[in-house]
Amino acid sequence: MRNILVIARREFFAYFGSATAYIAIALFLALLGITFFFEVPFLIAKPAFFDARVADLRPLFEWMMFLFAILLPAISMRLLAEERKLGTLELLLTMPVTESEVVLGKLFGAVGFLLVALVLTLGYPLLVSILGHPDVGPLVGGYLGVLLVGTTYLALGLLASSWTSSQVVAFLLAIVISATFTFIDLVPEALGLKAIPAFEVLSFNYHFKSIARGVLDLRDIVFFVSIIIGAVMLTTWSLESRKWKGA
Amino acid sequence: MSTSQTSMISVQNLVRDYGPIRALSDVSFLIERGQVVGLLGPNGAGKTTCMKILTGFIAATSGQVLIDGKDIVEHGVEVRKRIGYLPENAPLYQDMRARDYLHFVARLRNIAPEKIKERIEHVAKVIQIESVLNQDIGTLSKGYRQRVGLAQAMIHDPEILILDEPTSGLDPNQIIEIRELIKEVGKDRTVILSTHNLHEVTATCNRILIVHKGRLIADGSPAEIQEQHGGSNTFKISIQGAGESVKDTLMGLEGVTDVVRLENQDQAATDWRLFGAADVDLRADIFNLAVQNGWTLLELHHERQDLETIFQRLTLT
Ligand SMILES: Nc1ncnc2c1ncn2[C@@H]1O[C@H](COP(=O)(O)OP(=O)(O)OP(=O)(O)O)[C@@H](O)[C@H]1O
Ligand SMILES: [Mg+2]
């Protein structure tokens, strides 16, 4: 556990020296702001909004999760690909640490950075609370759910980053994987077919709905946690199998 | 008697393939506590590959490595605790300050948090990087980066040091200091270093392993290698006015087993090294050959085989 935290700490602080990370955060906040300000006047115009004393944060969380699919790959891409390119992976893996400690350390470091990004979005719900009276429950639930979803994207991106020494390739692979997982439920419809229930359940999109309402359903938690565990295991395996390949 | 169980490092029948390339083929050796061993070989010999396997970064295709009797595959973490490693070209995080990097390594090396500062100061003093501790590693000169790499390998005072070309990129004064340091450290520790430099091995190592094309072709102290492989006797000559076919002419001389052209500064003359069969003194024959062919013999020198010559001959083909 100590090793994981030591690696996570280094990874976390490394983001503050990375221009890509700042750009990703800035884009995230800006794009989120655009939706937010387009939504808010619309909500205010509806008297029911205040009558019901519920400020609806659903669009905010929904947008966050979609933006994650595109922006978090930019955060995860460097995690292992850069180490490979610079050769620093050699020093890291010849320390007395296991591959899974390295993988978890990297993931937690990135999640730490995601937390910073999420804290920076708190201004938006704060604004809503001035205008209306959002419930604290859904707010907390929504943020926890969004954090879980973000961690899932980061774990998938970390896996992609373990396959290549090119950050660009890692980024593109992560986007493809993330988009597939996110929108797979829409595929049959786009092809003019009937919805396939298995695709529905497997798609992130499907699980976003209750999270965006701020409801943390156990089934959603199990779903995302399983994907995180699966991605972490595959990444560890990818690092271990590297020993038999080139370098 | 040293065996694979009692030796500090035991390497048995190590083979490593990179796809179709066989980088190591059937390498075996034992290294005892307190030995400073130089891994010597030309480019592409397999030195780095061997070190990557010893440190557990890559796996062997076949064969076994035991560190103090423990298999490095089964006891990876435990074994790696006892090793300090400087990879080729010292790959370090560019965006970290040297001090923060050493701190990071010290934490992973399980040094007690209250001792870390002291340890960093100590190593920085020994390796003379105190002045750059607060600088980003990416902004350091190559030599200083190499030294930070050495510092991280030594931070936990390991029993075994594995150093891949430790003095590459260092200035001459620093090379001498680092060699002294390695000798000092090697008194009660096991050190394996790789190098292309013969002076380096003779200056620091009490044992030399010569690798060539993935095979171990010589093993012993400098004196032993000279004894075992210095068998043939050689002659160095410098001639002027020789034509194209000089090598063939020299080869044609009875008792000559090989002829190698040497680097030389003098444009007008060419330098050659002739390898003779044992106990044949070719000096008179060479002189006569030169007279016959109308060459001007500027230099004729019967060499005692030094390590350089041995190395050159062993790794020629
Ligand atoms: N990742 C790799 N993929 C394919 N071949 C490799 C790889 N790494 C090394 N090799 C090959 O293995 C052989 C041994 O290389 P190695 O790096 O061990 O040599 P070396 O003795 O360290 O050489 P140098 O003195 O140049 O550092 C070479 O033929 C090299 O091309
Ligand atoms: Mg090498």
Coordinates of C-alpha atoms and ligand atoms in Angstrom, one line a residue:
Chain A
M1 CA 0.0 0.0 0.0
R2 CA 2.8 2.4 0.9
N3 CA 4.4 1.8 -2.5
I4 CA 1.1 2.5 -4.2
L5 CA 0.8 5.9 -2.4
V6 CA 4.4 6.8 -3.1
I7 CA 3.9 6.2 -6.8
A8 CA 0.5 7.9 -6.8
R9 CA 1.9 11.0 -5.2
R10 CA 4.7 11.3 -7.8
E11 CA 2.2 10.8 -10.6
F12 CA -0.2 13.4 -9.1
F13 CA 2.4 16.1 -8.9
A14 CA 3.8 15.3 -12.3
Y15 CA 0.4 16.5 -13.7
F16 CA 1.1 20.0 -12.5
G17 CA 4.2 20.2 -14.8
S18 CA 2.2 19.0 -17.8
A19 CA 0.7 21.4 -20.2
T20 CA -1.6 18.7 -21.6
A21 CA -3.2 18.3 -18.2
Y22 CA -3.9 22.0 -17.8
I23 CA -5.4 22.2 -21.3
A24 CA -7.6 19.2 -20.6
I25 CA -8.8 20.7 -17.3
A26 CA -9.4 24.1 -18.9
L27 CA -11.3 22.6 -21.8
F28 CA -13.4 20.5 -19.4
L29 CA -14.4 23.5 -17.3
A30 CA -15.1 25.7 -20.4
L31 CA -17.2 23.1 -22.1
L32 CA -19.0 22.4 -18.9
G33 CA -19.6 26.1 -18.5
I34 CA -21.1 26.5 -21.9
T35 CA -23.7 23.8 -21.3
F36 CA -24.3 25.1 -17.9
F37 CA -25.1 28.6 -18.9
F38 CA -27.2 27.5 -21.7
E39 CA -29.2 25.3 -19.4
V40 CA -29.6 27.7 -16.5
P41 CA -31.7 30.5 -18.0
F42 CA -33.9 27.8 -19.5
L43 CA -34.4 26.3 -16.1
I44 CA -35.1 29.7 -14.4
A45 CA -37.8 30.4 -17.0
K46 CA -39.7 27.5 -15.6
P47 CA -41.5 28.5 -12.4
A48 CA -41.9 24.9 -11.5
F49 CA -38.2 24.8 -11.0
F50 CA -38.4 26.9 -7.9
D51 CA -41.8 25.7 -6.8
A52 CA -40.5 22.2 -6.7
R53 CA -37.5 23.5 -4.8
V54 CA -35.4 21.2 -6.9
A55 CA -32.6 22.6 -8.9
D56 CA -31.9 20.1 -11.5
L57 CA -28.2 19.2 -11.8
R58 CA -28.8 16.4 -14.3
P59 CA -27.5 18.2 -17.4
L60 CA -24.3 19.1 -15.5
F61 CA -23.5 15.5 -14.5
E62 CA -24.5 14.1 -17.8
W63 CA -22.2 16.5 -19.6
M64 CA -19.4 15.8 -17.2
M65 CA -19.6 12.1 -18.0
F66 CA -19.6 12.6 -21.8
L67 CA -16.7 15.1 -21.6
F68 CA -14.8 12.5 -19.6
A69 CA -14.9 10.1 -22.5
I70 CA -13.0 12.6 -24.6
L71 CA -10.9 14.4 -22.1
L72 CA -9.8 11.8 -19.6
P73 CA -7.8 9.9 -22.3
A74 CA -5.6 13.0 -22.4
I75 CA -5.0 12.6 -18.7
S76 CA -4.3 8.9 -18.8
M77 CA -2.3 8.7 -22.0
R78 CA 1.1 9.6 -20.5
L79 CA 0.9 7.3 -17.5
L80 CA 2.7 4.3 -18.9
A81 CA 3.5 5.3 -22.5
E82 CA 5.7 8.1 -21.5
E83 CA 7.6 5.9 -19.0
R84 CA 8.2 3.5 -21.8
K85 CA 9.4 6.1 -24.2
L86 CA 11.8 7.7 -21.8
G87 CA 13.0 4.4 -20.4
T88 CA 12.1 5.4 -16.9
L89 CA 9.9 2.3 -16.7
E90 CA 13.0 0.3 -16.3
L91 CA 14.0 2.0 -13.1
L92 CA 10.5 1.9 -11.8
L93 CA 10.0 -1.8 -12.4
T94 CA 13.5 -2.7 -11.0
M95 CA 12.6 -1.1 -7.7
P96 CA 11.2 -3.5 -5.1
V97 CA 7.6 -3.0 -6.2
T98 CA 5.2 -5.2 -8.0
E99 CA 3.6 -4.5 -11.3
S100 CA 0.1 -4.2 -9.7
E101 CA 1.5 -1.6 -7.3
V102 CA 2.8 0.4 -10.2
V103 CA -0.6 0.1 -12.0
L104 CA -2.6 1.1 -8.9
G105 CA -0.2 3.9 -8.0
K106 CA -0.6 5.3 -11.5
L107 CA -4.4 5.0 -11.5
F108 CA -4.7 6.7 -8.1
G109 CA -2.4 9.5 -9.1
A110 CA -4.6 10.2 -12.1
V111 CA -7.7 9.9 -10.0
G112 CA -6.2 12.5 -7.6
F113 CA -5.9 14.9 -10.6
L114 CA -9.5 14.1 -11.6
L115 CA -10.5 15.1 -8.0
V116 CA -8.9 18.5 -8.5
A117 CA -10.8 18.9 -11.7
L118 CA -14.1 18.0 -10.0
V119 CA -13.4 20.4 -7.1
L120 CA -13.0 23.1 -9.6
T121 CA -16.5 22.4 -11.0
L122 CA -18.1 23.0 -7.6
G123 CA -18.8 26.6 -8.6
Y124 CA -21.5 25.5 -10.9
P125 CA -23.7 23.7 -8.4
L126 CA -22.9 26.6 -6.0
L127 CA -24.5 29.0 -8.5
V128 CA -27.5 26.8 -8.7
S129 CA -27.9 26.8 -5.0
I130 CA -28.0 30.6 -5.1
L131 CA -30.7 30.5 -7.7
G132 CA -32.6 27.5 -6.3
H133 CA -32.3 25.0 -3.6
P134 CA -30.7 21.8 -4.8
D135 CA -30.8 18.9 -2.6
V136 CA -27.5 18.0 -1.0
G137 CA -28.2 14.2 -1.3
P138 CA -28.3 14.1 -5.1
L139 CA -25.5 16.6 -5.3
V140 CA -23.1 14.3 -3.3
G141 CA -24.5 11.2 -4.9
G142 CA -24.0 12.7 -8.4
Y143 CA -20.4 13.7 -7.6
L144 CA -19.5 10.3 -6.2
G145 CA -21.1 8.7 -9.3
V146 CA -19.2 11.0 -11.6
L147 CA -15.9 10.2 -9.8
L148 CA -16.6 6.5 -10.2
V149 CA -17.3 6.9 -13.9
G150 CA -14.1 9.1 -14.3
T151 CA -12.0 6.5 -12.6
T152 CA -13.4 3.9 -15.0
Y153 CA -12.4 6.0 -18.0
L154 CA -8.9 6.5 -16.4
A155 CA -8.5 2.8 -15.8
L156 CA -9.4 2.1 -19.5
G157 CA -7.0 4.8 -20.6
L158 CA -4.2 3.4 -18.4
L159 CA -4.7 0.1 -20.1
A160 CA -4.4 1.7 -23.5
S161 CA -1.3 3.5 -22.2
S162 CA 0.3 0.2 -21.3
W163 CA 0.2 -1.0 -24.9
T164 CA 2.3 1.6 -26.6
S165 CA 5.2 4.0 -26.1
S166 CA 3.4 6.7 -28.0
Q167 CA 1.1 9.0 -26.1
V168 CA -0.8 9.9 -29.2
V169 CA -1.6 6.3 -29.9
A170 CA -2.5 5.7 -26.2
F171 CA -4.9 8.7 -26.5
L172 CA -6.6 7.5 -29.6
L173 CA -6.9 4.0 -28.3
A174 CA -8.4 5.2 -25.1
I175 CA -10.9 7.4 -27.0
V176 CA -12.0 4.4 -29.1
I177 CA -12.4 2.2 -26.1
S178 CA -14.2 4.8 -24.0
A179 CA -16.5 5.7 -26.8
T180 CA -17.3 2.1 -27.5
F181 CA -18.2 1.5 -23.9
T182 CA -20.2 4.7 -23.6
F183 CA -22.4 4.5 -26.7
I184 CA -22.6 0.8 -27.5
D185 CA -26.4 0.9 -26.7
L186 CA -26.9 3.3 -29.5
V187 CA -25.4 1.1 -32.1
P188 CA -28.4 -1.1 -33.0
E189 CA -30.6 1.9 -33.2
A190 CA -28.2 3.7 -35.5
L191 CA -28.2 0.7 -37.7
G192 CA -32.0 0.7 -37.7
L193 CA -32.2 -2.5 -35.6
K194 CA -34.1 -3.2 -32.5
A195 CA -32.3 -2.4 -29.2
I196 CA -30.2 -5.2 -27.8
P197 CA -30.7 -5.5 -24.1
A198 CA -27.2 -6.8 -23.5
F199 CA -25.8 -3.7 -25.1
E200 CA -28.0 -1.5 -23.0
V201 CA -26.7 -3.0 -19.8
L202 CA -23.1 -2.9 -20.9
S203 CA -23.1 0.7 -22.1
F204 CA -22.0 3.4 -19.7
N205 CA -24.7 5.7 -21.2
Y206 CA -27.3 3.4 -19.7
H207 CA -25.8 3.6 -16.3
F208 CA -25.3 7.4 -16.4
K209 CA -29.0 8.0 -16.2
S210 CA -29.5 7.2 -12.5
I211 CA -26.1 8.6 -11.6
A212 CA -27.0 11.9 -13.2
R213 CA -30.1 12.0 -11.0
G214 CA -27.7 11.7 -8.1
V215 CA -28.8 8.2 -7.3
L216 CA -26.1 5.7 -6.5
D217 CA -27.5 2.3 -7.4
L218 CA -25.6 -0.7 -6.2
R219 CA -25.8 -2.3 -9.7
D220 CA -24.2 0.7 -11.2
I221 CA -21.4 0.6 -8.6
V222 CA -20.8 -3.0 -9.2
F223 CA -20.8 -2.5 -12.9
F224 CA -18.2 0.3 -12.9
V225 CA -16.0 -1.3 -10.2
S226 CA -15.9 -4.5 -12.2
I227 CA -14.7 -2.7 -15.2
I228 CA -12.0 -0.8 -13.1
I229 CA -10.8 -4.1 -11.6
G230 CA -10.8 -5.7 -15.1
A231 CA -8.8 -2.9 -16.6
V232 CA -6.3 -2.9 -13.7
M233 CA -5.8 -6.6 -14.1
L234 CA -5.3 -6.4 -17.8
T235 CA -2.8 -3.5 -17.4
T236 CA -0.8 -5.5 -14.8
W237 CA -0.8 -8.4 -17.1
S238 CA 0.3 -6.2 -20.0
L239 CA 3.3 -5.0 -17.9
E240 CA 4.2 -8.5 -16.9
S241 CA 4.1 -9.9 -20.4
R242 CA 6.4 -7.1 -21.6
K243 CA 9.2 -8.9 -19.9
W244 CA 9.1 -11.7 -22.5
K245 CA 8.8 -9.3 -25.4
G246 CA 11.2 -6.6 -26.5
A247 CA 11.6 -3.9 -23.9
Chain B
M1 CA 34.0 -24.3 -3.1
S2 CA 31.6 -21.9 -4.7
T3 CA 28.3 -23.2 -6.0
S4 CA 25.2 -21.7 -7.4
Q5 CA 23.7 -21.9 -3.9
T6 CA 26.5 -20.1 -2.0
S7 CA 27.5 -17.5 -4.6
M8 CA 26.1 -14.0 -4.5
I9 CA 25.1 -14.1 -8.1
S10 CA 24.7 -17.3 -10.0
V11 CA 23.8 -17.3 -13.7
Q12 CA 23.1 -20.6 -15.3
N13 CA 22.7 -21.2 -19.0
L14 CA 21.1 -17.9 -19.7
V15 CA 19.6 -17.5 -23.1
R16 CA 17.7 -14.5 -24.4
D17 CA 16.1 -14.0 -27.8
Y18 CA 14.5 -10.8 -29.1
G19 CA 12.4 -12.4 -31.8
P20 CA 14.9 -13.9 -34.3
I21 CA 17.9 -12.2 -32.6
R22 CA 19.7 -14.2 -30.0
A23 CA 21.2 -11.6 -27.7
L24 CA 22.6 -14.1 -25.1
S25 CA 23.3 -17.7 -25.8
D26 CA 24.1 -20.1 -22.9
V27 CA 25.9 -17.7 -20.6
S28 CA 26.9 -19.1 -17.2
F29 CA 29.0 -17.6 -14.4
L30 CA 29.2 -17.3 -10.6
I31 CA 30.0 -14.1 -8.8
E32 CA 31.1 -14.1 -5.2
R33 CA 30.6 -11.5 -2.5
G34 CA 33.0 -8.6 -2.7
Q35 CA 33.9 -9.1 -6.3
V36 CA 34.0 -6.2 -8.7
V37 CA 33.3 -7.6 -12.0
G38 CA 33.6 -5.9 -15.4
L39 CA 31.4 -7.0 -18.2
L40 CA 33.4 -6.2 -21.3
G41 CA 32.4 -6.5 -24.9
P42 CA 31.9 -4.6 -28.1
N43 CA 28.6 -3.0 -29.1
G44 CA 25.7 -5.4 -29.3
A45 CA 27.6 -8.1 -27.3
G46 CA 24.7 -8.6 -24.9
K47 CA 25.9 -6.7 -21.8
T48 CA 22.8 -4.6 -21.3
T49 CA 20.6 -7.6 -22.0
C50 CA 22.4 -9.6 -19.3
M51 CA 22.0 -6.7 -16.8
K52 CA 18.3 -6.3 -17.6
I53 CA 17.8 -9.9 -16.8
L54 CA 19.8 -9.8 -13.6
T55 CA 17.7 -6.9 -12.4
G56 CA 14.4 -8.6 -13.4
F57 CA 13.4 -6.0 -15.9
I58 CA 13.2 -8.6 -18.7
A59 CA 12.9 -12.3 -18.5
A60 CA 15.3 -14.9 -19.8
T61 CA 14.2 -17.1 -22.7
S62 CA 15.7 -19.9 -20.7
G63 CA 18.2 -20.4 -17.9
Q64 CA 18.2 -19.3 -14.3
V65 CA 19.5 -16.5 -12.2
L66 CA 20.0 -16.9 -8.4
I67 CA 20.8 -14.0 -6.2
D68 CA 22.2 -15.3 -2.9
G69 CA 20.5 -18.6 -3.7
K70 CA 17.1 -17.1 -4.5
D71 CA 15.6 -17.3 -7.9
I72 CA 15.0 -13.8 -9.3
V73 CA 11.7 -14.8 -10.9
E74 CA 10.1 -16.4 -7.8
H75 CA 11.5 -13.9 -5.3
G76 CA 11.5 -10.8 -7.5
V77 CA 10.7 -8.1 -4.9
E78 CA 12.9 -9.5 -2.3
V79 CA 15.8 -9.8 -4.6
R80 CA 15.4 -6.4 -6.1
K81 CA 15.6 -4.8 -2.6
R82 CA 19.2 -5.9 -2.4
I83 CA 20.2 -4.5 -5.8
G84 CA 21.0 -1.0 -6.9
Y85 CA 20.7 -0.5 -10.6
L86 CA 21.9 2.1 -13.0
P87 CA 20.5 1.4 -16.5
E88 CA 22.2 2.4 -19.7
N89 CA 21.9 6.2 -20.3
A90 CA 20.4 6.8 -16.8
P91 CA 16.7 7.2 -17.7
L92 CA 15.3 9.5 -15.0
Y93 CA 12.1 11.6 -14.7
Q94 CA 13.0 14.8 -16.5
D95 CA 10.5 17.0 -14.8
M96 CA 11.5 16.2 -11.2
R97 CA 14.2 18.0 -9.2
A98 CA 17.1 15.7 -8.4
R99 CA 16.3 15.9 -4.7
D100 CA 12.7 15.0 -5.2
Y101 CA 13.6 12.1 -7.4
L102 CA 16.1 10.7 -4.9
H103 CA 13.4 11.2 -2.2
F104 CA 10.9 9.2 -4.4
V105 CA 13.4 6.4 -4.8
A106 CA 14.3 6.4 -1.1
R107 CA 10.6 6.0 -0.3
L108 CA 10.3 3.1 -2.7
R109 CA 13.5 1.6 -1.2
N110 CA 11.8 1.6 2.1
I111 CA 14.2 4.0 3.9
A112 CA 12.7 5.3 7.1
P113 CA 11.2 8.8 6.4
E114 CA 13.3 10.5 9.1
K115 CA 16.5 9.1 7.6
I116 CA 15.8 10.0 4.0
K117 CA 17.1 13.6 4.2
E118 CA 20.3 12.5 5.8
R119 CA 20.8 9.7 3.3
I120 CA 20.3 12.0 0.3
E121 CA 22.8 14.5 1.7
H122 CA 25.3 11.7 2.2
V123 CA 25.0 10.2 -1.2
A124 CA 24.9 13.6 -2.8
K125 CA 28.2 14.5 -1.1
V126 CA 29.9 11.2 -2.1
I127 CA 28.8 11.5 -5.7
Q128 CA 29.2 15.3 -5.8
I129 CA 25.8 16.4 -6.9
E130 CA 25.1 18.7 -3.9
S131 CA 25.1 21.7 -6.2
V132 CA 22.4 20.4 -8.5
L133 CA 20.1 18.8 -6.0
N134 CA 17.5 21.6 -6.5
Q135 CA 17.6 21.6 -10.3
D136 CA 15.2 19.8 -12.6
I137 CA 16.8 16.6 -13.9
G138 CA 15.8 17.6 -17.4
T139 CA 18.1 20.6 -17.2
L140 CA 21.2 18.8 -16.0
S141 CA 24.2 18.1 -18.2
K142 CA 24.6 14.5 -19.3
G143 CA 27.4 13.8 -16.8
Y144 CA 25.3 15.2 -13.9
R145 CA 22.3 13.2 -15.0
Q146 CA 24.5 10.1 -15.0
R147 CA 25.6 10.9 -11.4
V148 CA 22.1 11.3 -10.2
G149 CA 21.5 7.9 -11.7
L150 CA 24.4 6.6 -9.7
A151 CA 23.1 8.3 -6.6
Q152 CA 19.7 6.6 -6.9
A153 CA 21.4 3.2 -7.4
M154 CA 23.3 3.7 -4.1
I155 CA 20.7 5.4 -2.0
H156 CA 19.8 2.3 -0.1
D157 CA 23.4 1.1 0.3
P158 CA 22.7 -2.1 -1.6
E159 CA 24.7 -5.3 -1.3
I160 CA 24.8 -5.6 -5.1
L161 CA 25.3 -2.8 -7.6
I162 CA 24.6 -3.3 -11.2
L163 CA 25.9 -0.4 -13.3
D164 CA 25.5 -0.3 -17.1
E165 CA 28.3 1.9 -18.4
P166 CA 28.6 4.0 -15.2
T167 CA 31.2 6.4 -16.5
S168 CA 29.7 7.2 -19.9
G169 CA 29.3 10.9 -20.3
L170 CA 31.5 11.8 -17.4
D171 CA 34.5 14.1 -17.6
P172 CA 38.0 12.6 -17.1
N173 CA 38.3 13.8 -13.5
Q174 CA 34.9 12.5 -12.6
I175 CA 35.7 9.2 -14.3
I176 CA 38.7 8.8 -12.0
E177 CA 36.6 9.7 -8.9
I178 CA 33.8 7.4 -9.8
R179 CA 36.2 4.5 -10.4
E180 CA 37.7 5.1 -7.0
L181 CA 34.2 5.2 -5.5
I182 CA 33.3 1.9 -7.2
K183 CA 36.5 0.3 -5.9
E184 CA 35.8 1.6 -2.4
V185 CA 32.2 0.4 -2.5
G186 CA 33.3 -2.9 -4.0
K187 CA 35.4 -3.8 -1.0
D188 CA 32.5 -5.2 0.9
R189 CA 29.9 -5.3 -1.9
T190 CA 29.3 -7.1 -5.2
V191 CA 29.5 -4.9 -8.2
I192 CA 28.9 -5.7 -11.9
L193 CA 29.7 -2.9 -14.3
S194 CA 29.7 -2.9 -18.1
T195 CA 32.0 -0.9 -20.2
H196 CA 33.8 -0.8 -23.5
N197 CA 36.8 0.7 -21.9
L198 CA 39.7 -1.6 -21.0
H199 CA 41.4 0.9 -18.8
E200 CA 38.2 1.0 -16.8
V201 CA 38.1 -2.7 -16.1
T202 CA 41.7 -3.0 -15.3
A203 CA 41.5 0.1 -13.0
T204 CA 38.4 -1.0 -11.1
C205 CA 37.6 -4.7 -11.5
N206 CA 39.2 -7.7 -10.0
R207 CA 37.5 -9.9 -12.5
I208 CA 36.6 -9.5 -16.2
L209 CA 34.0 -11.3 -18.2
I210 CA 34.3 -10.8 -21.9
V211 CA 31.1 -11.2 -23.9
H212 CA 31.0 -11.4 -27.6
K213 CA 28.0 -12.1 -29.8
G214 CA 26.0 -13.2 -26.8
R215 CA 28.6 -15.7 -25.5
L216 CA 31.0 -15.5 -22.6
I217 CA 34.4 -16.0 -24.2
A218 CA 36.8 -15.1 -21.4
D219 CA 36.5 -15.1 -17.6
G220 CA 39.1 -14.3 -15.0
S221 CA 41.3 -11.6 -13.4
P222 CA 43.2 -9.4 -15.8
A223 CA 46.3 -11.5 -15.2
E224 CA 44.5 -14.7 -15.7
I225 CA 43.0 -13.5 -19.0
Q226 CA 46.4 -12.5 -20.1
E227 CA 47.8 -15.9 -19.3
Q228 CA 44.9 -17.8 -20.8
H229 CA 44.4 -15.8 -24.0
G230 CA 47.7 -14.1 -24.5
G231 CA 49.1 -17.2 -26.1
S232 CA 49.9 -16.0 -29.6
N233 CA 52.6 -13.5 -30.0
T234 CA 52.2 -10.3 -31.9
F235 CA 54.2 -7.7 -33.8
K236 CA 53.3 -4.2 -34.4
I237 CA 54.8 -2.6 -37.5
S238 CA 54.5 0.8 -39.2
I239 CA 55.4 0.9 -42.9
Q240 CA 55.7 3.5 -45.6
G241 CA 55.4 3.1 -49.3
A242 CA 53.3 0.0 -49.1
G243 CA 50.7 -0.7 -51.8
E244 CA 47.2 -2.2 -51.8
S245 CA 48.2 -5.7 -51.4
V246 CA 50.2 -5.2 -48.2
K247 CA 47.9 -7.3 -46.1
D248 CA 48.0 -10.3 -48.4
T249 CA 51.8 -10.0 -48.6
L250 CA 52.0 -10.0 -44.8
M251 CA 49.6 -12.9 -44.5
G252 CA 51.8 -14.8 -46.9
L253 CA 54.6 -14.7 -44.5
E254 CA 55.2 -18.1 -42.9
G255 CA 54.2 -18.2 -39.2
V256 CA 51.7 -15.3 -39.5
T257 CA 48.2 -16.4 -38.4
D258 CA 46.4 -13.0 -38.7
V259 CA 47.0 -9.4 -39.7
V260 CA 45.0 -6.4 -38.5
R261 CA 45.2 -2.9 -39.7
L262 CA 45.5 -0.4 -36.8
E263 CA 44.3 3.2 -36.6
N264 CA 47.0 5.7 -37.0
Q265 CA 47.5 9.4 -37.3
D266 CA 50.3 9.4 -39.7
Q267 CA 48.9 9.8 -43.2
A268 CA 52.0 8.5 -45.0
A269 CA 52.4 5.3 -43.1
T270 CA 50.1 2.4 -42.2
D271 CA 50.2 0.5 -39.0
W272 CA 49.6 -3.2 -38.7
R273 CA 49.5 -5.9 -36.1
L274 CA 50.7 -9.4 -37.0
F275 CA 49.7 -12.4 -35.0
G276 CA 52.3 -15.1 -35.0
A277 CA 52.1 -18.7 -34.1
A278 CA 53.4 -19.3 -30.6
D279 CA 57.1 -18.9 -29.9
V280 CA 58.0 -17.8 -33.4
D281 CA 60.0 -14.6 -33.5
L282 CA 59.1 -13.0 -36.8
R283 CA 61.1 -9.8 -36.5
A284 CA 63.8 -10.9 -38.9
D285 CA 61.3 -12.2 -41.4
I286 CA 59.3 -9.0 -41.3
F287 CA 62.4 -6.9 -41.9
N288 CA 63.4 -9.0 -44.8
L289 CA 60.0 -8.9 -46.3
A290 CA 60.0 -5.1 -46.1
V291 CA 63.3 -4.9 -47.8
Q292 CA 62.2 -7.3 -50.6
N293 CA 59.1 -5.2 -51.3
G294 CA 60.8 -1.9 -51.0
W295 CA 58.8 -0.7 -48.0
T296 CA 60.3 1.6 -45.5
L297 CA 59.9 0.0 -42.1
L298 CA 59.4 2.9 -39.6
E299 CA 58.6 0.7 -36.6
L300 CA 58.9 -2.9 -35.7
H301 CA 57.8 -3.9 -32.2
H302 CA 57.5 -7.3 -30.7
E303 CA 54.5 -6.9 -28.3
R304 CA 53.8 -8.5 -25.1
Q305 CA 50.1 -9.2 -25.5
D306 CA 48.3 -6.7 -23.4
L307 CA 44.6 -6.9 -22.7
E308 CA 43.8 -4.5 -25.4
T309 CA 45.3 -6.9 -28.0
I310 CA 43.6 -9.8 -26.5
F311 CA 40.3 -8.1 -26.5
Q312 CA 40.7 -7.0 -30.1
R313 CA 41.6 -10.5 -31.1
L314 CA 38.8 -12.3 -29.2
T315 CA 36.2 -10.0 -30.5
L316 CA 37.4 -9.6 -34.0
T317 CA 34.9 -11.8 -35.8
Ligands
LIG1 N1 14.5 -4.5 -27.5 C1 15.2 -5.2 -28.4 N2 14.7 -5.7 -29.5 C2 15.4 -6.4 -30.4 N3 16.7 -6.6 -30.3 C3 17.3 -6.1 -29.2 C4 16.6 -5.4 -28.2 N4 17.5 -5.0 -27.2 C5 18.7 -5.5 -27.6 N5 18.6 -6.2 -28.8 C6 19.7 -6.8 -29.5 O1 20.4 -7.7 -28.7 C7 21.8 -7.7 -28.9 C8 22.5 -7.3 -27.6 O2 22.2 -6.0 -27.3 P1 22.7 -5.3 -25.9 O3 22.0 -4.0 -25.8 O4 22.5 -6.3 -24.8 O5 24.2 -5.1 -26.2 P2 25.3 -4.3 -25.4 O6 26.4 -5.3 -25.2 O7 24.8 -3.7 -24.2 O8 25.8 -3.2 -26.4 P3 26.3 -1.7 -26.2 O9 27.8 -1.8 -25.9 O10 26.2 -1.1 -27.5 O11 25.5 -1.1 -25.1 C9 22.0 -6.7 -30.0 O12 22.1 -7.4 -31.2 C10 20.7 -5.9 -30.0 O13 20.4 -5.4 -31.3
MG2 MG 24.6 -1.8 -23.6

